[in-house]
Short mmCIF file of C-alpha atoms and ligand atoms in Angstrom, two decimals:
data_model
loop_
_atom_site.label_atom_id
_atom_site.label_comp_id
_atom_site.label_asym_id
_atom_site.label_seq_id
_atom_site.Cartn_x
_atom_site.Cartn_y
_atom_site.Cartn_z
CA MET A 6 -15.46 11.72 3.99
CA SER A 7 -16.82 8.52 3.51
CA ARG A 8 -18.08 6.33 5.73
CA SER A 9 -19.18 2.64 6.03
CA GLY A 10 -22.52 2.58 6.64
CA SER A 11 -21.60 -1.48 8.62
CA GLY A 12 -22.35 -1.87 11.78
CA GLU A 13 -19.66 -4.42 12.32
CA THR A 14 -17.22 -1.90 11.43
CA ALA A 15 -18.65 0.94 13.61
CA ALA A 16 -17.54 -1.44 16.57
CA ARG A 17 -14.62 -2.21 14.77
CA VAL A 18 -13.45 1.49 15.03
CA ASN A 19 -14.36 1.59 18.64
CA ALA A 20 -12.28 -1.40 19.63
CA LEU A 21 -9.16 -0.39 17.67
CA ARG A 22 -10.10 3.43 19.84
CA GLU A 23 -9.52 1.84 22.78
CA LYS A 24 -6.61 -0.40 21.85
CA PHE A 25 -4.69 2.06 20.74
CA ALA A 26 -5.18 3.97 24.06
CA LYS A 27 -3.94 1.04 25.74
CA ALA A 28 -0.94 0.53 23.52
CA TYR A 29 0.09 4.65 23.39
CA GLY A 30 -1.28 6.09 26.15
CA HIS A 31 -3.47 8.28 24.46
CA ARG A 32 -6.07 8.75 21.66
CA PRO A 33 -5.63 8.27 17.66
CA GLU A 34 -6.01 11.43 15.90
CA GLY A 35 -8.46 9.67 13.78
CA ILE A 36 -9.47 6.35 12.00
CA TRP A 37 -9.12 5.53 8.01
CA ARG A 38 -10.72 2.92 6.38
CA ALA A 39 -10.23 1.40 3.07
CA PRO A 40 -11.84 -1.76 1.65
CA GLY A 41 -10.42 -4.86 -0.14
CA ARG A 42 -12.28 -5.71 -3.48
CA VAL A 43 -13.04 -8.55 -5.78
CA ASN A 44 -12.55 -8.04 -9.71
CA LEU A 45 -15.78 -8.82 -11.15
CA ILE A 46 -13.60 -9.03 -14.49
CA GLY A 47 -10.69 -7.81 -16.59
CA GLU A 48 -7.54 -9.70 -15.05
CA HIS A 49 -3.87 -9.04 -15.33
CA THR A 50 -5.15 -6.32 -18.34
CA ASP A 51 -4.06 -3.02 -16.04
CA TYR A 52 -0.31 -3.66 -16.32
CA ASN A 53 -1.13 -3.81 -20.04
CA LEU A 54 -2.76 -0.46 -19.66
CA GLY A 55 -6.46 -2.01 -20.39
CA TYR A 56 -9.87 -2.46 -19.05
CA VAL A 57 -10.56 -3.54 -15.52
CA LEU A 58 -14.22 -3.77 -13.93
CA PRO A 59 -13.65 -4.26 -10.37
CA PHE A 60 -15.49 -3.33 -7.11
CA ALA A 61 -14.75 -2.73 -3.51
CA ILE A 62 -16.09 -4.97 -0.79
CA ASP A 63 -17.54 -5.06 2.70
CA LYS A 64 -14.40 -6.09 4.20
CA ASN A 65 -11.81 -3.34 4.83
CA ALA A 66 -8.69 -2.20 7.00
CA LEU A 67 -8.42 0.50 9.53
CA VAL A 68 -5.48 2.44 10.57
CA ALA A 69 -5.94 4.70 13.58
CA VAL A 70 -3.07 7.67 13.60
CA ARG A 71 -1.32 9.69 15.52
CA ARG A 72 1.40 12.44 14.47
CA LYS A 73 4.04 13.03 17.21
CA SER A 74 4.51 16.54 16.01
CA GLN A 75 2.54 18.33 19.60
CA LEU A 76 3.98 15.48 21.98
CA ASP A 77 7.66 15.13 20.63
CA PRO A 78 7.83 17.36 17.46
CA GLY A 79 11.37 16.02 16.92
CA SER A 80 10.53 12.66 16.40
CA GLN A 81 11.10 10.60 13.38
CA VAL A 82 10.30 7.50 15.17
CA LEU A 83 7.69 5.14 13.67
CA ASP A 84 5.62 3.15 15.77
CA PHE A 85 3.43 0.47 14.28
CA ALA A 86 1.03 -1.92 15.83
CA SER A 87 -1.31 -4.41 14.59
CA THR A 88 -4.44 -6.15 15.73
CA TYR A 89 -3.89 -9.07 13.75
CA GLY A 90 -3.44 -12.44 15.65
CA ALA A 91 -2.42 -10.48 18.77
CA GLY A 92 -3.81 -11.63 21.96
CA GLY A 93 -3.78 -8.90 24.87
CA GLU A 94 -0.74 -7.18 24.21
CA LEU A 95 -0.02 -5.60 21.08
CA PRO A 96 3.60 -5.17 20.55
CA ILE A 97 4.40 -2.49 18.81
CA THR A 98 7.66 -2.14 16.21
CA SER A 99 9.45 0.97 15.96
CA ILE A 100 11.76 2.24 13.42
CA THR A 101 12.94 5.80 12.17
CA VAL A 102 11.88 6.98 9.15
CA ASP A 103 15.56 7.22 7.50
CA GLU A 104 15.62 3.28 8.35
CA LEU A 105 12.97 2.89 5.45
CA VAL A 106 14.66 1.39 3.01
CA PRO A 107 13.03 -0.60 -0.09
CA ARG A 108 12.66 -4.26 0.79
CA ALA A 109 13.91 -4.20 4.25
CA VAL A 110 10.72 -4.03 6.45
CA PRO A 111 9.27 -7.37 7.12
CA GLY A 112 5.60 -8.12 7.59
CA TRP A 113 2.89 -6.74 7.34
CA ALA A 114 4.57 -3.16 8.88
CA ALA A 115 5.93 -3.15 5.14
CA TYR A 116 3.22 -1.67 3.66
CA PRO A 117 2.20 1.27 5.78
CA ALA A 118 6.09 1.77 5.60
CA ALA A 119 6.33 1.53 1.78
CA VAL A 120 3.72 4.34 2.06
CA LEU A 121 5.64 6.57 4.00
CA TRP A 122 8.85 6.03 2.08
CA ALA A 123 6.46 7.06 -1.18
CA LEU A 124 5.38 9.87 0.21
CA ASN A 125 8.52 11.60 1.26
CA GLN A 126 9.48 10.87 -2.32
CA LEU A 127 7.79 14.10 -3.11
CA ASP A 128 9.04 17.65 -3.65
CA GLY A 129 8.20 19.09 -0.33
CA VAL A 130 6.55 16.22 1.98
CA ARG A 131 8.23 15.30 5.21
CA ILE A 132 6.34 13.06 6.96
CA GLY A 133 7.98 12.56 10.80
CA GLY A 134 7.10 10.38 13.48
CA LEU A 135 3.85 9.18 14.13
CA GLU A 136 1.95 5.98 15.95
CA LEU A 137 -0.23 4.18 13.94
CA MET A 138 -2.48 0.66 14.37
CA VAL A 139 -4.43 -1.21 11.84
CA ASP A 140 -6.87 -3.90 12.26
CA SER A 141 -8.59 -6.02 9.13
CA ASP A 142 -10.58 -7.98 8.39
CA VAL A 143 -9.43 -8.89 4.76
CA PRO A 144 -8.10 -12.24 4.68
CA VAL A 145 -4.50 -12.41 4.18
CA GLY A 146 -3.35 -13.81 0.90
CA SER A 147 -6.78 -14.79 -0.44
CA GLY A 148 -6.31 -12.34 -3.59
CA LEU A 149 -8.84 -9.84 -2.17
CA SER A 150 -6.00 -7.54 -1.55
CA SER A 151 -5.25 -7.08 1.70
CA SER A 152 -2.05 -5.86 1.25
CA HIS A 153 -3.31 -2.76 -1.05
CA ALA A 154 -6.28 -2.11 1.72
CA LEU A 155 -3.39 -1.37 4.18
CA GLU A 156 -1.53 1.14 1.90
CA VAL A 157 -4.74 3.08 0.83
CA ALA A 158 -5.99 3.25 4.47
CA THR A 159 -2.87 4.53 5.23
CA ILE A 160 -2.51 6.82 2.62
CA VAL A 161 -6.23 8.44 2.82
CA ALA A 162 -5.13 8.73 6.82
CA LEU A 163 -1.59 10.60 5.92
CA ASP A 164 -3.31 12.83 3.52
CA ASP A 165 -5.41 14.09 5.68
CA LEU A 166 -3.57 14.48 8.36
CA TYR A 167 -0.71 16.09 6.35
CA GLY A 168 -3.04 18.30 4.37
CA LEU A 169 -1.43 16.86 1.00
CA GLN A 170 -4.71 17.01 -0.58
CA LEU A 171 -3.94 14.09 -2.77
CA THR A 172 -5.97 13.28 -5.89
CA LYS A 173 -7.51 9.72 -5.75
CA VAL A 174 -5.63 8.97 -8.79
CA GLN A 175 -2.22 10.31 -7.50
CA MET A 176 -2.94 8.29 -4.15
CA ALA A 177 -3.49 5.11 -6.29
CA GLN A 178 -0.15 5.81 -8.04
CA LEU A 179 1.66 6.74 -4.96
CA THR A 180 0.52 3.27 -3.76
CA GLN A 181 1.39 1.44 -6.62
CA ARG A 182 4.86 2.76 -6.45
CA ALA A 183 5.28 1.83 -2.92
CA GLU A 184 4.10 -1.88 -3.55
CA ASN A 185 6.50 -2.01 -6.41
CA GLU A 186 9.24 -0.21 -5.24
CA PHE A 187 9.60 -0.51 -1.36
CA VAL A 188 7.17 -4.20 -1.07
CA GLY A 189 9.09 -5.46 -3.95
CA ALA A 190 5.82 -6.87 -5.59
CA PRO A 191 5.47 -5.84 -9.45
CA THR A 192 1.24 -5.30 -9.62
CA GLY A 193 -0.31 -2.87 -11.75
CA ILE A 194 -3.34 -0.20 -10.30
CA MET A 195 -6.49 -2.00 -10.05
CA ASP A 196 -6.48 -2.94 -6.91
CA GLN A 197 -5.87 0.69 -4.87
CA SER A 198 -8.11 2.12 -7.59
CA ALA A 199 -11.02 -0.17 -6.69
CA SER A 200 -10.50 0.34 -2.77
CA LEU A 201 -10.10 4.33 -3.56
CA MET A 202 -12.81 4.67 -6.26
CA SER A 203 -15.29 2.59 -5.92
CA GLN A 204 -19.22 3.70 -5.30
CA ALA A 205 -21.29 1.44 -3.32
CA GLN A 206 -23.17 -0.80 -5.22
CA HIS A 207 -21.56 0.05 -8.73
CA ALA A 208 -18.66 -1.40 -10.11
CA LEU A 209 -15.68 0.56 -11.02
CA PHE A 210 -14.94 0.01 -15.07
CA LEU A 211 -11.70 1.83 -15.06
CA ASP A 212 -9.47 2.79 -17.95
CA CYS A 213 -5.82 1.98 -16.61
CA ARG A 214 -4.55 3.93 -19.68
CA SER A 215 -6.18 7.06 -19.59
CA MET A 216 -7.44 6.55 -15.62
CA GLU A 217 -10.70 7.66 -16.42
CA THR A 218 -13.39 5.57 -14.40
CA GLN A 219 -17.33 4.95 -14.78
CA ALA A 220 -19.41 3.68 -11.58
CA VAL A 221 -21.45 0.73 -13.14
CA PRO A 222 -24.41 0.08 -11.13
CA LEU A 223 -25.04 -3.74 -10.38
CA PRO A 224 -28.35 -5.07 -10.74
CA LEU A 225 -27.80 -7.93 -8.31
CA ALA A 226 -30.50 -6.74 -6.14
CA GLN A 227 -32.88 -7.01 -9.28
CA HIS A 228 -32.28 -10.29 -9.97
CA ASN A 229 -32.61 -11.27 -6.18
CA ALA A 230 -28.44 -12.43 -7.06
CA VAL A 231 -25.22 -12.33 -4.82
CA VAL A 232 -21.67 -12.62 -5.59
CA LEU A 233 -20.34 -15.27 -3.31
CA VAL A 234 -16.83 -15.39 -3.02
CA ILE A 235 -14.95 -19.06 -2.52
CA ASP A 236 -11.62 -18.42 -0.86
CA THR A 237 -9.53 -21.82 -1.30
CA ARG A 238 -7.52 -20.76 1.23
CA VAL A 239 -4.22 -21.24 -0.80
CA GLU A 240 -1.88 -18.34 -0.21
CA HIS A 241 -1.17 -16.75 -2.69
CA SER A 242 1.78 -13.78 -3.39
CA HIS A 243 2.65 -11.72 -6.01
CA VAL A 244 6.06 -11.28 -4.60
CA ASP A 245 6.83 -14.81 -6.11
CA GLY A 246 7.78 -15.04 -9.41
CA GLY A 247 4.58 -15.97 -11.28
CA TYR A 248 3.30 -12.98 -11.71
CA ALA A 249 6.23 -11.13 -12.78
CA ALA A 250 6.98 -13.80 -15.55
CA ARG A 251 3.30 -13.02 -16.90
CA ARG A 252 4.01 -9.21 -17.04
CA ALA A 253 7.19 -10.06 -18.98
CA ASN A 254 5.78 -12.32 -21.20
CA CYS A 255 3.15 -9.53 -22.34
CA GLU A 256 5.94 -6.94 -22.92
CA GLN A 257 7.71 -9.35 -24.87
CA ALA A 258 4.42 -9.79 -26.91
CA ALA A 259 4.11 -6.22 -27.07
CA ALA A 260 7.79 -5.73 -28.40
CA ALA A 261 7.12 -8.38 -31.04
CA LEU A 262 4.20 -6.49 -32.01
CA GLY A 263 5.73 -3.31 -31.94
CA VAL A 264 3.20 -1.55 -30.08
CA GLU A 265 3.97 0.08 -26.17
CA SER A 266 1.02 -2.26 -25.24
CA LEU A 267 -1.45 -4.98 -25.85
CA ARG A 268 -4.08 -2.67 -25.00
CA GLU A 269 -3.20 -1.62 -28.67
CA VAL A 270 -4.25 -4.92 -29.75
CA HIS A 271 -7.62 -5.40 -30.75
CA SER A 272 -8.33 -9.21 -32.63
CA ILE A 273 -6.25 -12.00 -32.16
CA ALA A 274 -4.91 -12.51 -35.49
CA GLU A 275 -2.71 -9.96 -35.04
CA LEU A 276 -1.34 -12.08 -32.37
CA GLU A 277 -0.14 -14.28 -35.37
CA ALA A 278 3.06 -12.20 -35.87
CA ILE A 279 4.25 -13.26 -32.22
CA ALA A 280 6.45 -16.39 -32.55
CA ASP A 281 6.84 -17.23 -28.89
CA PRO A 282 3.85 -19.46 -28.67
CA VAL A 283 3.83 -19.09 -24.99
CA ALA A 284 3.91 -14.84 -25.37
CA ARG A 285 0.99 -15.77 -28.29
CA ARG A 286 -0.95 -17.30 -25.76
CA ARG A 287 -0.84 -14.58 -22.74
CA ALA A 288 -1.22 -11.77 -25.10
CA LYS A 289 -4.58 -13.71 -26.66
CA HIS A 290 -6.00 -14.00 -22.63
CA ILE A 291 -5.11 -10.24 -22.58
CA VAL A 292 -6.92 -8.89 -25.80
CA THR A 293 -9.62 -11.26 -25.32
CA GLU A 294 -10.47 -10.43 -21.81
CA ASN A 295 -9.92 -6.46 -22.77
CA ARG A 296 -13.17 -7.26 -24.71
CA ARG A 297 -14.65 -9.08 -22.38
CA VAL A 298 -14.81 -5.93 -19.74
CA LEU A 299 -16.25 -3.90 -22.57
CA ASP A 300 -18.73 -6.55 -22.80
CA ALA A 301 -19.98 -6.98 -19.56
CA VAL A 302 -20.13 -3.19 -18.60
CA ALA A 303 -22.70 -3.17 -21.67
CA ALA A 304 -24.23 -6.39 -20.42
CA LEU A 305 -24.55 -4.70 -16.35
CA ARG A 306 -26.03 -1.86 -17.96
CA ALA A 307 -28.63 -3.71 -20.20
CA SER A 308 -29.43 -5.51 -16.56
CA ASP A 309 -28.21 -9.04 -18.66
CA LEU A 310 -26.63 -10.83 -15.44
CA GLY A 311 -27.13 -14.00 -17.78
CA ALA A 312 -24.57 -12.37 -20.21
CA VAL A 313 -22.49 -11.31 -17.71
CA GLY A 314 -22.15 -14.96 -16.02
CA LYS A 315 -21.23 -16.46 -19.43
CA LEU A 316 -18.35 -13.72 -19.66
CA LEU A 317 -16.96 -14.74 -15.98
CA CYS A 318 -16.88 -18.30 -16.90
CA GLN A 319 -14.69 -17.27 -20.00
CA SER A 320 -12.49 -15.48 -18.68
CA HIS A 321 -12.07 -18.69 -16.37
CA GLU A 322 -11.28 -20.42 -19.28
CA SER A 323 -8.78 -18.10 -20.56
CA MET A 324 -7.25 -17.37 -17.37
CA ARG A 325 -6.79 -21.31 -17.08
CA ASP A 326 -5.72 -22.48 -20.35
CA ASP A 327 -4.07 -19.24 -22.06
CA TYR A 328 -2.94 -17.00 -18.77
CA GLU A 329 -1.95 -20.47 -16.95
CA ILE A 330 -2.66 -18.87 -13.57
CA SER A 331 -5.61 -20.73 -11.95
CA SER A 332 -4.60 -23.79 -9.53
CA GLU A 333 -6.68 -27.19 -9.09
CA GLU A 334 -8.30 -25.44 -6.02
CA LEU A 335 -9.57 -22.41 -8.11
CA ASP A 336 -10.68 -24.86 -11.11
CA ALA A 337 -12.95 -27.19 -8.69
CA ALA A 338 -14.65 -23.75 -7.10
CA VAL A 339 -15.32 -22.42 -10.27
CA GLU A 340 -16.94 -25.49 -11.69
CA ALA A 341 -19.02 -26.77 -8.60
CA ALA A 342 -19.99 -23.25 -8.07
CA MET A 343 -20.56 -22.44 -12.12
CA ALA A 344 -24.37 -21.95 -11.50
CA GLY A 345 -24.93 -18.07 -12.44
CA GLY A 346 -21.45 -17.94 -13.64
CA ALA A 347 -17.67 -17.92 -11.81
CA ARG A 348 -14.32 -17.16 -12.15
CA MET A 349 -10.92 -16.58 -9.82
CA THR A 350 -10.49 -13.23 -9.46
CA GLY A 351 -7.27 -11.40 -8.71
CA GLY A 352 -3.98 -12.47 -9.43
CA GLY A 353 -4.40 -16.19 -9.72
CA PHE A 354 -2.05 -18.78 -8.41
CA GLY A 355 -4.26 -19.28 -5.20
CA GLY A 356 -6.83 -17.03 -3.49
CA SER A 357 -10.21 -16.80 -4.59
CA ALA A 358 -12.95 -17.27 -6.98
CA ILE A 359 -16.22 -15.35 -7.36
CA ALA A 360 -19.41 -16.68 -8.73
CA LEU A 361 -22.85 -14.91 -9.37
CA VAL A 362 -25.09 -17.15 -7.33
CA LYS A 363 -29.21 -16.74 -6.89
CA ARG A 364 -29.92 -15.62 -3.19
CA GLU A 365 -32.15 -19.07 -2.38
CA ARG A 366 -28.99 -21.17 -3.99
CA ILE A 367 -26.38 -19.76 -2.28
CA GLU A 368 -26.39 -22.93 0.51
CA PRO A 369 -26.78 -25.70 -1.85
CA VAL A 370 -23.92 -23.91 -3.97
CA SER A 371 -21.62 -23.44 -0.91
CA GLN A 372 -22.29 -27.40 0.31
CA ALA A 373 -21.08 -28.32 -3.24
CA VAL A 374 -18.24 -26.51 -3.23
CA ARG A 375 -17.64 -27.86 -0.03
CA GLU A 376 -17.89 -31.44 -1.12
CA ALA A 377 -16.08 -30.78 -4.31
CA PHE A 378 -13.13 -29.76 -1.82
CA ASP A 379 -13.56 -32.40 0.76
CA HIS A 380 -13.75 -35.24 -1.93
CA ALA A 381 -10.45 -33.91 -3.34
CA GLY A 382 -8.76 -33.71 0.12
CA TYR A 383 -8.38 -29.55 -0.15
CA VAL A 384 -8.37 -27.67 2.65
CA GLU A 385 -11.95 -26.20 3.49
CA PRO A 386 -12.81 -23.21 1.48
CA ALA A 387 -13.96 -20.19 3.41
CA ILE A 388 -17.39 -18.92 1.54
CA PHE A 389 -19.04 -15.72 1.91
CA THR A 390 -21.05 -13.24 0.09
CA VAL A 391 -19.75 -9.47 -0.29
CA ILE A 392 -21.42 -6.18 -0.82
CA ALA A 393 -19.82 -3.75 -3.08
CA ASP A 394 -18.81 -0.90 -0.62
CA GLU A 395 -17.79 2.46 -1.00
CA GLY A 396 -14.36 3.57 -1.28
CA ALA A 397 -11.70 4.68 0.89
CA GLY A 398 -12.12 7.80 3.28
CA ARG A 399 -12.39 8.93 6.90
CA ALA A 400 -14.01 6.31 9.64
C1 LIG B 502 -3.02 -7.74 -8.31
C2 LIG B 502 -2.35 -6.90 -8.62
C3 LIG B 502 -3.30 -6.29 -9.60
C4 LIG B 502 -3.83 -7.01 -11.19
C5 LIG B 502 -4.33 -8.28 -10.55
C6 LIG B 502 -4.90 -9.32 -11.53
O1 LIG B 502 -4.26 -8.48 -7.61
O2 LIG B 502 -2.11 -6.40 -7.49
O3 LIG B 502 -2.63 -4.93 -10.07
O4 LIG B 502 -2.71 -7.21 -12.03
O5 LIG B 502 -3.49 -9.14 -9.50
O6 LIG B 502 -5.70 -8.52 -12.53
#
């Protein structure tokens, strides 16, 4: 069992318990928590079976659940409610287990529904009727993995309640299947893994081919530094075409080189064999980004935050120029916040950037970003610091 230390989460847990009781007429059996993430470095490398270095953040999704088995044993009705933007009343959406058809559930309920569906694809597993209520403070569409946090909170809850004893790797794979097949977003395995496997004050070095992990200490306190998130509030979505197109480019590049994945390519000289210039540039990002992850792990272990910062900047340039997933707002955020190193984080096409910043520079850097956005006529960004938190568990 893991618990988040934050008092804010504790208050949300209590409020959620009350709201659940009000909506459903009795208390939940439990409440489970799953964090969002930032990715320090290693972008779009996951579905190329490469390396990533994310960490879970102190913003999370909470899911309160009660099985209907005690009161109404035969029930196959799933009741979903959410505190998202809700006033006094929390409307309940009801759907039967057999109505869980891929891509047919609209809105936020698609995420817990997707997990239920994925679990029910397993031999010998039958998740029946239940009551569920979610509450999340991971900003939606921010590139901080709000949807995966919901899915992970749901799977740890159901694993616990139904005694499934799934491993974290199995849970990551099942939530990926939920996201790919049920929600219809062709995402990789980084976000779920970060939400499930992270340790407080550490980044998670994940090899997406072997699924081996190492917790790498983040020497931020020693350097009086923080990770600042700049949410451009330009929403991104992986159901849209850009993400899938990048995946297809990478598959095309790997096929042209006769390798199973771009993970197997170690030098950019090898990429000359790719005839298509777009596929070649996309592959260049992946090959160089994998190298940067390994370099960043070494730099963190050597407590060389300056070197990490340089790698973040190189990573951003590579995503901007070779992978072409940045946006004007993300570029402006990175440029204005450059100080100790900055880059966009997550899938791209909107969402958030991160910057390494000395504590005493938080205000001036934030101000510089706000001014740059104001000057360019962009929506005001949301700027906040994040702490590397522990992975999902019972709240
Ligand atoms: C999204 C996906 C991840 C990963 C990143 C890019 O967050 O969910 O699987 O591909 O984009 O690194």
